[in-house]
Amino acid sequence: MAEGKLENMRFDTDTSTQESEGRQKLRSWLNKSLRVSMTDGRTLIGVFLCTDRDKNVILGSCQEYIQDPDNTSGEDPRVLGLAMVPGHHILKIEYDDITANQIM
């Protein structure tokens, strides 16, 4: 293969100027408190740190609730700390206003 052909190829890897709507939404959630509902009925609440292409989510300062966290008659949450939530187990992700207000 001729080396001259490689010099003529141009790779546009800078996509920061044209972020998709989904990427902008994820960026706005960084360091915010999120509530993640899982397929097995558990709910995780923690600070959104990152995600990957497989839709796995990393939560910091994470707490696990077996029942609905809004139900105060349930048991205390289990502290997990840093947690990786597999994407295929996530049903719903939502911004957690209640916990965010308690922290501030």
XYZ file of N, CA and C in Angstrom:
312
model
N 0.845 -1.174 0.000
C 0.000 0.000 0.000
C 0.889 1.235 0.000
N 0.564 2.186 -0.809
C 1.378 3.391 -0.934
C 1.173 4.303 0.262
N 2.277 4.861 0.751
C 2.202 5.739 1.916
C 1.529 7.068 1.587
N 1.590 7.522 0.370
C 1.000 8.799 -0.031
C -0.505 8.826 0.141
N -1.165 7.692 -0.001
C -2.624 7.641 0.134
C -3.063 7.936 1.563
N -2.287 7.535 2.540
C -2.655 7.784 3.922
C -2.602 9.273 4.261
N -1.716 10.006 3.623
C -1.599 11.433 3.884
C -2.824 12.192 3.398
N -3.507 11.696 2.372
C -4.661 12.374 1.811
C -5.946 12.115 2.603
N -5.930 11.137 3.497
C -7.130 10.828 4.275
C -7.257 11.813 5.426
N -8.464 12.220 5.673
C -8.720 13.160 6.758
C -9.713 12.531 7.725
N -9.403 12.588 8.997
C -10.272 12.012 10.015
C -10.866 13.135 10.853
N -12.173 13.250 10.845
C -12.849 14.244 11.668
C -13.306 13.577 12.958
N -12.507 13.728 13.990
C -12.860 13.136 15.276
C -13.382 14.178 16.250
N -13.348 15.457 15.893
C -13.824 16.506 16.785
C -15.327 16.679 16.604
N -16.100 16.068 17.505
C -17.562 16.175 17.443
C -18.089 17.079 18.544
N -17.189 17.771 19.251
C -17.624 18.602 20.372
C -18.467 19.790 19.917
N -18.297 20.232 18.681
C -19.070 21.378 18.217
C -20.503 20.999 17.889
N -20.753 19.735 17.609
C -22.092 19.294 17.253
C -22.512 18.144 18.162
N -22.816 18.447 19.419
C -23.246 17.411 20.349
C -24.701 17.067 20.099
N -25.011 15.794 20.218
C -26.385 15.371 20.050
C -27.206 15.805 21.269
N -28.506 15.785 21.117
C -29.394 16.169 22.215
C -29.228 15.231 23.412
N -29.050 13.945 23.138
C -28.843 12.971 24.208
C -27.550 13.212 24.964
N -26.502 13.549 24.257
C -25.215 13.822 24.898
C -25.298 15.079 25.758
N -26.019 16.078 25.283
C -26.208 17.297 26.063
C -26.992 17.000 27.345
N -28.009 16.144 27.254
C -28.800 15.765 28.425
C -27.915 15.050 29.440
N -27.106 14.100 28.985
C -26.192 13.390 29.891
C -25.205 14.350 30.542
N -24.677 15.274 29.778
C -23.718 16.240 30.319
C -24.381 17.112 31.391
N -25.650 17.452 31.211
C -26.349 18.273 32.211
C -26.607 17.494 33.495
N -26.638 16.163 33.422
C -26.871 15.325 34.595
C -25.594 15.052 35.391
N -24.426 15.349 34.849
C -23.178 15.074 35.561
C -23.178 15.736 36.937
N -22.767 14.973 37.941
C -22.689 15.433 39.333
C -24.034 15.829 39.927
N -25.136 15.342 39.337
C -26.471 15.568 39.872
C -26.970 14.262 40.491
N -27.880 14.375 41.425
C -28.452 13.205 42.068
C -29.509 12.579 41.160
N -29.328 11.279 40.853
C -30.260 10.563 39.990
C -30.869 9.384 40.726
N -32.070 9.038 40.323
C -32.778 7.871 40.836
C -32.871 6.862 39.689
N -32.328 5.667 39.905
C -32.312 4.629 38.876
C -33.196 3.472 39.329
N -34.259 3.198 38.563
C -35.138 2.059 38.843
C -34.631 0.864 38.062
N -34.534 -0.288 38.752
C -33.960 -1.478 38.130
C -35.012 -2.559 37.918
N -34.700 -3.514 37.057
C -35.643 -4.572 36.690
C -36.030 -5.473 37.850
N -35.185 -5.582 38.877
C -35.483 -6.461 40.011
C -36.243 -5.748 41.131
N -36.681 -4.512 40.897
C -37.475 -3.786 41.867
C -36.683 -2.853 42.760
N -35.365 -2.947 42.730
C -34.547 -2.051 43.549
C -34.483 -0.667 42.922
N -34.231 0.320 43.773
C -34.022 1.692 43.329
C -32.693 2.162 43.900
N -31.860 2.729 43.040
C -30.571 3.268 43.464
C -30.616 4.777 43.326
N -30.136 5.472 44.351
C -30.046 6.924 44.297
C -28.599 7.299 44.562
N -28.028 8.073 43.629
C -26.640 8.477 43.776
C -26.289 9.581 42.802
N -25.066 10.023 42.884
C -24.572 11.102 42.026
C -24.079 10.499 40.716
N -24.608 11.000 39.604
C -24.239 10.500 38.278
C -22.818 10.927 37.942
N -21.947 9.935 37.722
C -20.543 10.219 37.414
C -20.193 9.959 35.963
N -20.679 8.846 35.379
C -20.374 8.575 33.973
C -21.238 7.439 33.451
N -21.159 7.246 32.156
C -21.833 6.147 31.476
C -20.930 5.683 30.333
N -21.341 4.605 29.663
C -20.557 4.114 28.525
C -21.485 3.721 27.388
N -20.915 3.168 26.333
C -21.704 2.810 25.149
C -22.700 1.693 25.403
N -22.435 0.885 26.417
C -23.339 -0.220 26.753
C -24.452 0.216 27.696
N -24.556 1.507 27.947
C -25.574 2.111 28.806
C -25.389 1.766 30.280
N -24.193 1.318 30.666
C -23.894 1.128 32.081
C -23.751 2.507 32.709
N -24.141 2.619 33.971
C -24.111 3.900 34.666
C -23.282 3.754 35.937
N -22.436 4.734 36.221
C -21.666 4.777 37.460
C -22.278 5.843 38.358
N -22.649 5.443 39.578
C -23.207 6.352 40.571
C -22.261 6.428 41.763
N -22.014 7.628 42.246
C -21.210 7.826 43.442
C -22.116 8.123 44.623
N -21.638 7.863 45.831
C -22.417 8.065 47.057
C -23.792 7.414 46.925
N -23.802 6.213 46.414
C -25.036 5.516 46.053
C -25.664 4.815 47.259
N -27.001 4.860 47.307
C -27.775 4.134 48.306
C -28.782 3.259 47.581
N -28.993 2.056 48.115
C -29.902 1.092 47.514
C -31.165 0.992 48.364
N -32.309 1.090 47.722
C -33.603 0.946 48.375
C -34.295 -0.288 47.802
N -34.768 -1.147 48.698
C -35.492 -2.331 48.249
C -36.916 -1.946 47.882
N -37.531 -1.065 48.666
C -38.865 -0.555 48.379
C -38.736 0.854 47.827
N -39.876 1.469 47.567
C -39.909 2.827 47.059
C -39.267 3.783 48.064
N -38.253 4.568 47.662
C -37.581 5.460 48.601
C -38.474 6.584 49.121
N -39.595 6.875 48.443
C -40.523 7.891 48.922
C -41.376 7.370 50.075
N -41.444 6.047 50.214
C -42.218 5.428 51.283
C -41.362 5.415 52.546
N -41.708 6.243 53.515
C -40.884 6.386 54.712
C -41.052 5.232 55.687
N -42.059 4.396 55.523
C -42.265 3.286 56.457
C -41.361 2.095 56.142
N -40.651 2.142 55.026
C -39.763 1.043 54.645
C -38.493 1.024 55.470
N -37.665 0.047 55.198
C -36.409 -0.075 55.934
C -35.379 0.944 55.448
N -34.311 1.107 56.225
C -33.254 2.046 55.887
C -32.540 1.598 54.613
N -32.012 2.568 53.858
C -31.281 2.203 52.646
C -29.942 1.554 52.980
N -29.459 0.760 52.048
C -28.130 0.163 52.184
C -27.150 1.052 51.440
N -26.084 1.447 52.098
C -25.083 2.321 51.490
C -24.154 1.475 50.629
N -24.066 1.826 49.349
C -23.202 1.102 48.423
C -21.921 1.874 48.118
N -21.973 3.189 48.203
C -20.811 4.004 47.825
C -20.759 4.154 46.318
N -19.690 3.711 45.696
C -19.536 3.767 44.247
C -20.144 2.507 43.648
N -21.069 2.681 42.697
C -21.774 1.522 42.143
C -21.845 1.612 40.624
N -21.664 0.467 39.966
C -21.849 0.363 38.527
C -23.165 -0.376 38.294
N -24.075 0.268 37.576
C -25.377 -0.312 37.283
C -25.362 -0.781 35.828
N -25.509 -2.095 35.596
C -25.522 -2.591 34.215
C -26.704 -2.014 33.434
N -26.442 -1.562 32.232
C -27.471 -0.925 31.415
C -28.683 -1.786 31.147
N -28.490 -3.103 31.012
C -29.624 -3.973 30.698
C -30.546 -4.190 31.900
N -30.161 -3.711 33.086
C -31.014 -3.810 34.272
C -31.742 -2.507 34.587
N -31.494 -1.467 33.807
C -32.093 -0.156 34.080
C -33.448 -0.039 33.391
N -34.469 0.275 34.191
C -35.800 0.539 33.649
C -36.009 2.026 33.398
N -35.590 2.843 34.384
C -35.859 4.270 34.304
C -34.784 5.037 35.056
N -34.407 6.187 34.513
C -33.483 7.102 35.184
C -34.185 8.448 35.256
N -34.183 9.037 36.472
C -34.802 10.345 36.614
C -34.005 11.200 37.580
N -34.110 12.499 37.386
C -33.444 13.446 38.275
C -34.140 13.369 39.625
N -33.365 13.284 40.706
C -33.924 13.117 42.043
C -33.918 14.455 42.777
N -35.018 15.197 42.674
C -35.145 16.500 43.332
C -35.118 16.390 44.844
N -35.717 15.358 45.402
C -35.849 15.218 46.853
C -34.468 15.105 47.502
N -33.651 14.189 47.015
C -32.312 13.995 47.582
C -31.422 15.203 47.315
N -31.543 15.805 46.158
C -30.736 16.973 45.819
C -31.023 18.119 46.787
N -32.282 18.311 47.162
C -32.635 19.377 48.104
C -32.147 19.061 49.508
N -32.096 17.789 49.890
C -31.623 17.413 51.204
C -30.124 17.631 51.334
N -29.385 17.431 50.267
C -27.931 17.585 50.274
C -27.554 19.057 50.409
N -28.309 19.931 49.750
C -27.977 21.364 49.748
C -28.596 22.070 50.888
